[in-house]
PDB file of C-alpha atoms in Angstrom:
ATOM      1  CA  UNK B 580       5.017   9.639  -6.186  1.00 89.00           C
ATOM      2  CA  UNK B 581       1.389   9.087  -5.184  1.00 90.00           C
ATOM      3  CA  UNK B 582       0.787   6.015  -7.357  1.00 92.00           C
ATOM      4  CA  UNK B 583       3.802   4.242  -5.852  1.00 94.00           C
ATOM      5  CA  UNK B 584       2.728   5.171  -2.331  1.00 95.00           C
ATOM      6  CA  UNK B 585      -0.848   4.007  -2.939  1.00 96.00           C
ATOM      7  CA  UNK B 586       0.376   0.694  -4.328  1.00 95.00           C
ATOM      8  CA  UNK B 587       2.527   0.090  -1.272  1.00 96.00           C
ATOM      9  CA  UNK B 588      -0.007   1.321   1.293  1.00 97.00           C
ATOM     10  CA  UNK B 589      -2.899  -0.703  -0.173  1.00 96.00           C
ATOM     11  CA  UNK B 590      -0.985  -3.949  -0.601  1.00 96.00           C
ATOM     12  CA  UNK B 591      -2.792  -5.793   2.216  1.00 97.00           C
ATOM     13  CA  UNK B 592      -6.286  -4.655   1.206  1.00 96.00           C
ATOM     14  CA  UNK B 593      -5.490  -5.447  -2.436  1.00 95.00           C
ATOM     15  CA  UNK B 594      -4.319  -8.961  -1.556  1.00 95.00           C
ATOM     16  CA  UNK B 595      -7.399  -9.607   0.595  1.00 95.00           C
ATOM     17  CA  UNK B 596      -9.644  -8.673  -2.334  1.00 94.00           C
ATOM     18  CA  UNK B 597      -7.551 -10.690  -4.775  1.00 93.00           C
ATOM     19  CA  UNK B 598      -7.865 -13.851  -2.640  1.00 93.00           C
ATOM     20  CA  UNK B 599     -11.658 -13.571  -2.706  1.00 94.00           C
ATOM     21  CA  UNK B 600     -11.833 -12.854  -6.449  1.00 92.00           C
ATOM     22  CA  UNK B 601      -9.469 -15.702  -7.338  1.00 90.00           C
ATOM     23  CA  UNK B 602     -11.450 -18.103  -5.129  1.00 92.00           C
ATOM     24  CA  UNK B 603     -14.634 -17.103  -6.949  1.00 91.00           C
ATOM     25  CA  UNK B 604     -12.875 -17.352 -10.326  1.00 91.00           C
ATOM     26  CA  UNK B 605     -11.624 -20.852  -9.570  1.00 91.00           C
ATOM     27  CA  UNK B 606     -15.205 -21.881  -8.781  1.00 91.00           C
ATOM     28  CA  UNK B 607     -16.458 -20.800 -12.233  1.00 93.00           C
ATOM     29  CA  UNK B 608     -17.718 -23.911 -14.017  1.00 92.00           C
ATOM     30  CA  UNK B 609     -20.424 -22.443 -16.227  1.00 94.00           C
ATOM     31  CA  UNK B 610     -21.714 -19.281 -17.856  1.00 95.00           C
ATOM     32  CA  UNK B 611     -24.035 -18.912 -14.847  1.00 95.00           C
ATOM     33  CA  UNK B 612     -21.086 -19.016 -12.421  1.00 95.00           C
ATOM     34  CA  UNK B 613     -19.217 -16.468 -14.503  1.00 96.00           C
ATOM     35  CA  UNK B 614     -22.289 -14.213 -14.762  1.00 96.00           C
ATOM     36  CA  UNK B 615     -22.518 -14.345 -10.962  1.00 95.00           C
ATOM     37  CA  UNK B 616     -18.890 -13.176 -10.670  1.00 95.00           C
ATOM     38  CA  UNK B 617     -19.599 -10.371 -13.152  1.00 96.00           C
ATOM     39  CA  UNK B 618     -22.705  -9.388 -11.175  1.00 96.00           C
ATOM     40  CA  UNK B 619     -20.495  -8.815  -8.132  1.00 95.00           C
ATOM     41  CA  UNK B 620     -18.172  -6.606 -10.164  1.00 95.00           C
ATOM     42  CA  UNK B 621     -21.097  -4.811 -11.816  1.00 96.00           C
ATOM     43  CA  UNK B 622     -22.887  -4.160  -8.519  1.00 96.00           C
ATOM     44  CA  UNK B 623     -19.806  -2.555  -7.014  1.00 96.00           C
ATOM     45  CA  UNK B 624     -18.537  -0.708 -10.076  1.00 96.00           C
ATOM     46  CA  UNK B 625     -21.915   0.772 -10.982  1.00 96.00           C
ATOM     47  CA  UNK B 626     -22.407   1.966  -7.387  1.00 97.00           C
ATOM     48  CA  UNK B 627     -18.901   3.435  -7.185  1.00 97.00           C
ATOM     49  CA  UNK B 628     -19.229   5.098 -10.596  1.00 96.00           C
ATOM     50  CA  UNK B 629     -22.334   6.951  -9.392  1.00 96.00           C
ATOM     51  CA  UNK B 630     -20.327   8.257  -6.444  1.00 97.00           C
ATOM     52  CA  UNK B 631     -17.349   9.453  -8.497  1.00 96.00           C
ATOM     53  CA  UNK B 632     -19.382  10.850 -11.394  1.00 95.00           C
ATOM     54  CA  UNK B 633     -19.672  14.405  -9.986  1.00 97.00           C
ATOM     55  CA  UNK B 634     -15.872  14.640  -9.700  1.00 97.00           C
ATOM     56  CA  UNK B 635     -14.479  12.908 -12.803  1.00 95.00           C
ATOM     57  CA  UNK B 636     -15.004  14.364 -16.248  1.00 92.00           C
ATOM     58  CA  UNK B 637     -12.957  14.945 -19.382  1.00 92.00           C
ATOM     59  CA  UNK B 638     -11.422  18.059 -17.817  1.00 94.00           C
ATOM     60  CA  UNK B 639      -9.937  15.865 -15.098  1.00 95.00           C
ATOM     61  CA  UNK B 640      -9.312  12.729 -17.160  1.00 95.00           C
ATOM     62  CA  UNK B 641      -9.484  13.504 -20.888  1.00 94.00           C
ATOM     63  CA  UNK B 642     -10.035   9.882 -21.968  1.00 93.00           C
ATOM     64  CA  UNK B 643     -12.577   9.038 -19.248  1.00 92.00           C
ATOM     65  CA  UNK B 644     -15.308   8.196 -21.777  1.00 88.00           C
ATOM     66  CA  UNK B 645     -13.005   5.619 -23.414  1.00 88.00           C
ATOM     67  CA  UNK B 646     -12.298   3.770 -20.178  1.00 89.00           C
ATOM     68  CA  UNK B 647     -13.927   0.514 -19.102  1.00 83.00           C
ATOM     69  CA  UNK B 648     -17.044   1.174 -17.090  1.00 90.00           C
ATOM     70  CA  UNK B 649     -19.800  -0.870 -15.509  1.00 94.00           C
ATOM     71  CA  UNK B 650     -21.642  -0.788 -18.841  1.00 94.00           C
ATOM     72  CA  UNK B 651     -19.050  -3.258 -20.183  1.00 94.00           C
ATOM     73  CA  UNK B 652     -19.779  -5.603 -17.295  1.00 96.00           C
ATOM     74  CA  UNK B 653     -23.516  -5.360 -17.929  1.00 97.00           C
ATOM     75  CA  UNK B 654     -22.958  -6.083 -21.613  1.00 97.00           C
ATOM     76  CA  UNK B 655     -20.836  -9.126 -20.744  1.00 97.00           C
ATOM     77  CA  UNK B 656     -23.534 -10.418 -18.378  1.00 98.00           C
ATOM     78  CA  UNK B 657     -26.174  -9.996 -21.066  1.00 98.00           C
ATOM     79  CA  UNK B 658     -23.937 -11.688 -23.675  1.00 97.00           C
ATOM     80  CA  UNK B 659     -23.901 -14.696 -21.357  1.00 97.00           C
ATOM     81  CA  UNK B 660     -27.724 -14.659 -21.339  1.00 97.00           C
ATOM     82  CA  UNK B 661     -28.220 -13.210 -17.863  1.00 97.00           C
ATOM     83  CA  UNK B 662     -29.400  -9.918 -16.347  1.00 96.00           C
ATOM     84  CA  UNK B 663     -28.368  -7.483 -13.636  1.00 95.00           C
ATOM     85  CA  UNK B 664     -31.706  -7.768 -11.861  1.00 92.00           C
ATOM     86  CA  UNK B 665     -30.518  -9.598  -8.740  1.00 88.00           C
ATOM     87  CA  UNK B 666     -27.337  -7.896  -7.524  1.00 92.00           C
ATOM     88  CA  UNK B 667     -25.445  -8.293  -4.275  1.00 91.00           C
ATOM     89  CA  UNK B 668     -25.641  -5.413  -1.818  1.00 91.00           C
ATOM     90  CA  UNK B 669     -22.758  -2.953  -1.938  1.00 94.00           C
ATOM     91  CA  UNK B 670     -21.333  -0.137   0.077  1.00 94.00           C
ATOM     92  CA  UNK B 671     -18.742   2.309  -1.194  1.00 96.00           C
ATOM     93  CA  UNK B 672     -16.465   4.820   0.485  1.00 97.00           C
ATOM     94  CA  UNK B 673     -17.634   8.390   0.726  1.00 95.00           C
ATOM     95  CA  UNK B 674     -16.346  10.386  -2.239  1.00 97.00           C
ATOM     96  CA  UNK B 675     -16.448  14.152  -1.853  1.00 97.00           C
ATOM     97  CA  UNK B 676     -13.770  15.535  -4.177  1.00 97.00           C
ATOM     98  CA  UNK B 677     -11.714  14.824  -7.292  1.00 97.00           C
ATOM     99  CA  UNK B 678      -8.754  13.354  -5.422  1.00 97.00           C
ATOM    100  CA  UNK B 679     -10.941  10.802  -3.628  1.00 98.00           C
ATOM    101  CA  UNK B 680     -12.666   9.990  -6.925  1.00 97.00           C
ATOM    102  CA  UNK B 681      -9.324   9.381  -8.617  1.00 97.00           C
ATOM    103  CA  UNK B 682      -8.155   7.216  -5.697  1.00 97.00           C
ATOM    104  CA  UNK B 683     -11.293   5.088  -6.043  1.00 97.00           C
ATOM    105  CA  UNK B 684     -10.790   4.955  -9.793  1.00 96.00           C
ATOM    106  CA  UNK B 685      -7.242   3.692  -9.126  1.00 96.00           C
ATOM    107  CA  UNK B 686      -8.800   0.488  -7.791  1.00 94.00           C
ATOM    108  CA  UNK B 687     -11.233   0.195 -10.697  1.00 92.00           C
ATOM    109  CA  UNK B 688      -8.588   0.828 -13.348  1.00 92.00           C
ATOM    110  CA  UNK B 689      -6.202  -1.514 -11.585  1.00 90.00           C
ATOM    111  CA  UNK B 690      -8.693  -4.356 -11.888  1.00 87.00           C
ATOM    112  CA  UNK B 691      -8.290  -4.110 -15.654  1.00 84.00           C
ATOM    113  CA  UNK B 692      -4.523  -4.533 -15.397  1.00 83.00           C
ATOM    114  CA  UNK B 693      -4.983  -8.147 -14.280  1.00 82.00           C
ATOM    115  CA  UNK B 694      -7.771  -8.737 -16.754  1.00 85.00           C
ATOM    116  CA  UNK B 695      -5.678 -10.689 -19.241  1.00 85.00           C
ATOM    117  CA  UNK B 696      -4.865 -13.230 -16.518  1.00 87.00           C
ATOM    118  CA  UNK B 697      -8.566 -13.538 -15.707  1.00 90.00           C
ATOM    119  CA  UNK B 698      -9.403 -14.047 -19.390  1.00 91.00           C
ATOM    120  CA  UNK B 699      -6.792 -16.842 -19.564  1.00 89.00           C
ATOM    121  CA  UNK B 700      -8.174 -18.499 -16.420  1.00 89.00           C
ATOM    122  CA  UNK B 701     -11.678 -18.375 -17.858  1.00 92.00           C
ATOM    123  CA  UNK B 702     -10.558 -19.759 -21.225  1.00 91.00           C
ATOM    124  CA  UNK B 703      -8.981 -22.784 -19.489  1.00 89.00           C
ATOM    125  CA  UNK B 704     -12.442 -23.478 -18.073  1.00 87.00           C
ATOM    126  CA  UNK B 705     -14.122 -23.075 -21.454  1.00 91.00           C
ATOM    127  CA  UNK B 706     -15.493 -19.565 -20.858  1.00 93.00           C
ATOM    128  CA  UNK B 707     -14.739 -17.457 -23.935  1.00 93.00           C
ATOM    129  CA  UNK B 708     -17.632 -15.022 -24.208  1.00 95.00           C
ATOM    130  CA  UNK B 709     -18.582 -12.093 -22.006  1.00 95.00           C
ATOM    131  CA  UNK B 710     -14.951 -11.028 -21.577  1.00 95.00           C
ATOM    132  CA  UNK B 711     -14.968  -7.479 -22.964  1.00 93.00           C
ATOM    133  CA  UNK B 712     -14.482  -5.865 -19.557  1.00 93.00           C
ATOM    134  CA  UNK B 713     -11.548  -8.051 -18.543  1.00 92.00           C
ATOM    135  CA  UNK B 714      -9.993  -7.737 -22.002  1.00 90.00           C
ATOM    136  CA  UNK B 715      -9.228  -4.186 -20.922  1.00 87.00           C
ATOM    137  CA  UNK B 716      -7.768  -1.921 -23.526  1.00 89.00           C
ATOM    138  CA  UNK B 717      -5.985  -4.677 -25.430  1.00 84.00           C
ATOM    139  CA  UNK B 718      -2.538  -3.623 -26.578  1.00 87.00           C
ATOM    140  CA  UNK B 719      -3.233  -0.138 -25.164  1.00 90.00           C
ATOM    141  CA  UNK B 720      -3.771  -1.340 -21.567  1.00 88.00           C
ATOM    142  CA  UNK B 721      -0.328  -0.266 -20.332  1.00 89.00           C
ATOM    143  CA  UNK B 722      -0.572   3.094 -22.062  1.00 93.00           C
ATOM    144  CA  UNK B 723      -4.042   3.750 -20.621  1.00 93.00           C
ATOM    145  CA  UNK B 724      -2.758   2.882 -17.142  1.00 94.00           C
ATOM    146  CA  UNK B 725       0.164   5.272 -17.611  1.00 94.00           C
ATOM    147  CA  UNK B 726      -2.139   8.129 -18.630  1.00 96.00           C
ATOM    148  CA  UNK B 727      -4.344   7.512 -15.622  1.00 95.00           C
ATOM    149  CA  UNK B 728      -1.391   7.362 -13.217  1.00 96.00           C
ATOM    150  CA  UNK B 729      -0.068  10.677 -14.581  1.00 96.00           C
ATOM    151  CA  UNK B 730      -3.410  12.349 -13.812  1.00 96.00           C
ATOM    152  CA  UNK B 731      -3.593  10.742 -10.354  1.00 96.00           C
ATOM    153  CA  UNK B 732      -0.037  11.763  -9.466  1.00 95.00           C
ATOM    154  CA  UNK B 733      -0.630  15.368 -10.585  1.00 95.00           C
ATOM    155  CA  UNK B 734      -3.731  15.680  -8.395  1.00 94.00           C
ATOM    156  CA  UNK B 735      -1.919  15.162  -5.084  1.00 92.00           C
ATOM    157  CA  UNK B 736       0.011  18.271  -4.116  1.00 90.00           C
ATOM    158  CA  UNK B 737       0.657  17.716  -0.419  1.00 94.00           C
ATOM    159  CA  UNK B 738       1.305  14.914   2.059  1.00 95.00           C
ATOM    160  CA  UNK B 739      -2.241  15.416   3.331  1.00 96.00           C
ATOM    161  CA  UNK B 740      -3.496  14.862  -0.236  1.00 96.00           C
ATOM    162  CA  UNK B 741      -1.508  11.640  -0.461  1.00 96.00           C
ATOM    163  CA  UNK B 742      -2.848  10.468   2.899  1.00 97.00           C
ATOM    164  CA  UNK B 743      -6.419  11.142   1.785  1.00 97.00           C
ATOM    165  CA  UNK B 744      -5.903   9.309  -1.521  1.00 97.00           C
ATOM    166  CA  UNK B 745      -4.375   6.309   0.250  1.00 97.00           C
ATOM    167  CA  UNK B 746      -7.209   6.223   2.777  1.00 98.00           C
ATOM    168  CA  UNK B 747      -9.785   6.310  -0.033  1.00 98.00           C
ATOM    169  CA  UNK B 748      -8.029   3.645  -2.102  1.00 97.00           C
ATOM    170  CA  UNK B 749      -7.801   1.348   0.939  1.00 97.00           C
ATOM    171  CA  UNK B 750     -11.483   1.897   1.682  1.00 98.00           C
ATOM    172  CA  UNK B 751     -12.320   1.207  -1.969  1.00 97.00           C
ATOM    173  CA  UNK B 752     -10.489  -2.132  -1.859  1.00 96.00           C
ATOM    174  CA  UNK B 753     -12.151  -3.038   1.457  1.00 96.00           C
ATOM    175  CA  UNK B 754     -15.675  -2.184   0.292  1.00 96.00           C
ATOM    176  CA  UNK B 755     -15.062  -4.089  -2.959  1.00 96.00           C
ATOM    177  CA  UNK B 756     -13.832  -7.093  -0.976  1.00 95.00           C
ATOM    178  CA  UNK B 757     -16.999  -6.969   1.140  1.00 95.00           C
ATOM    179  CA  UNK B 758     -19.079  -7.649  -1.994  1.00 95.00           C
ATOM    180  CA  UNK B 759     -17.506 -11.123  -2.156  1.00 91.00           C
ATOM    181  CA  UNK B 760     -18.059 -11.930   1.512  1.00 84.00           C
ATOM    182  CA  UNK B 761     -20.696 -14.568   2.007  1.00 63.00           C
ATOM    183  CA  UNK B 762     -23.229 -13.339   4.556  1.00 53.00           C
ATOM    184  CA  UNK B 763     -24.711 -16.156   6.590  1.00 44.00           C
ATOM    185  CA  UNK B 764     -28.082 -15.663   8.165  1.00 47.00           C
ATOM    186  CA  UNK B 765     -28.300 -17.260  11.587  1.00 48.00           C
TER     187      UNK B 765
END
């Protein structure tokens, strides 16, 4: 099954991203720190959403409009009293078909699956507002993930399709990880 193969084949890239996100999360001490973390997510998600937009619609993913998008991140940033005016630079993988778009969306949707843990980490540090994105779909989070996975799995018909989806998902994790890399000017 494609979703199982993607999970296994992207394990290293996923862990590399997770290390960077957790490090940044652990450094959150204020609304400003949290808004900065959200800006990184917003910069990447909004860029990636523009790339997948031509290939994902309600014909492909019937509940696409109900899913968490960059607009939730922007709303959270604004709820904290900040803006999206000064965003980190981002690059995204090339997306040229529905399968690649779904593979990229796998990474985005997956970030919501760990959202409840992020919300708990933030709450321990006194951050309780601006959490709509990471709150995911509430009690429906598992069901929404299942619906997405069913669509993703149905899209890949051949081994070549699976290879392409895995390549795109790995690239999506890597590009997302790059957003959290501190660039030092020498």
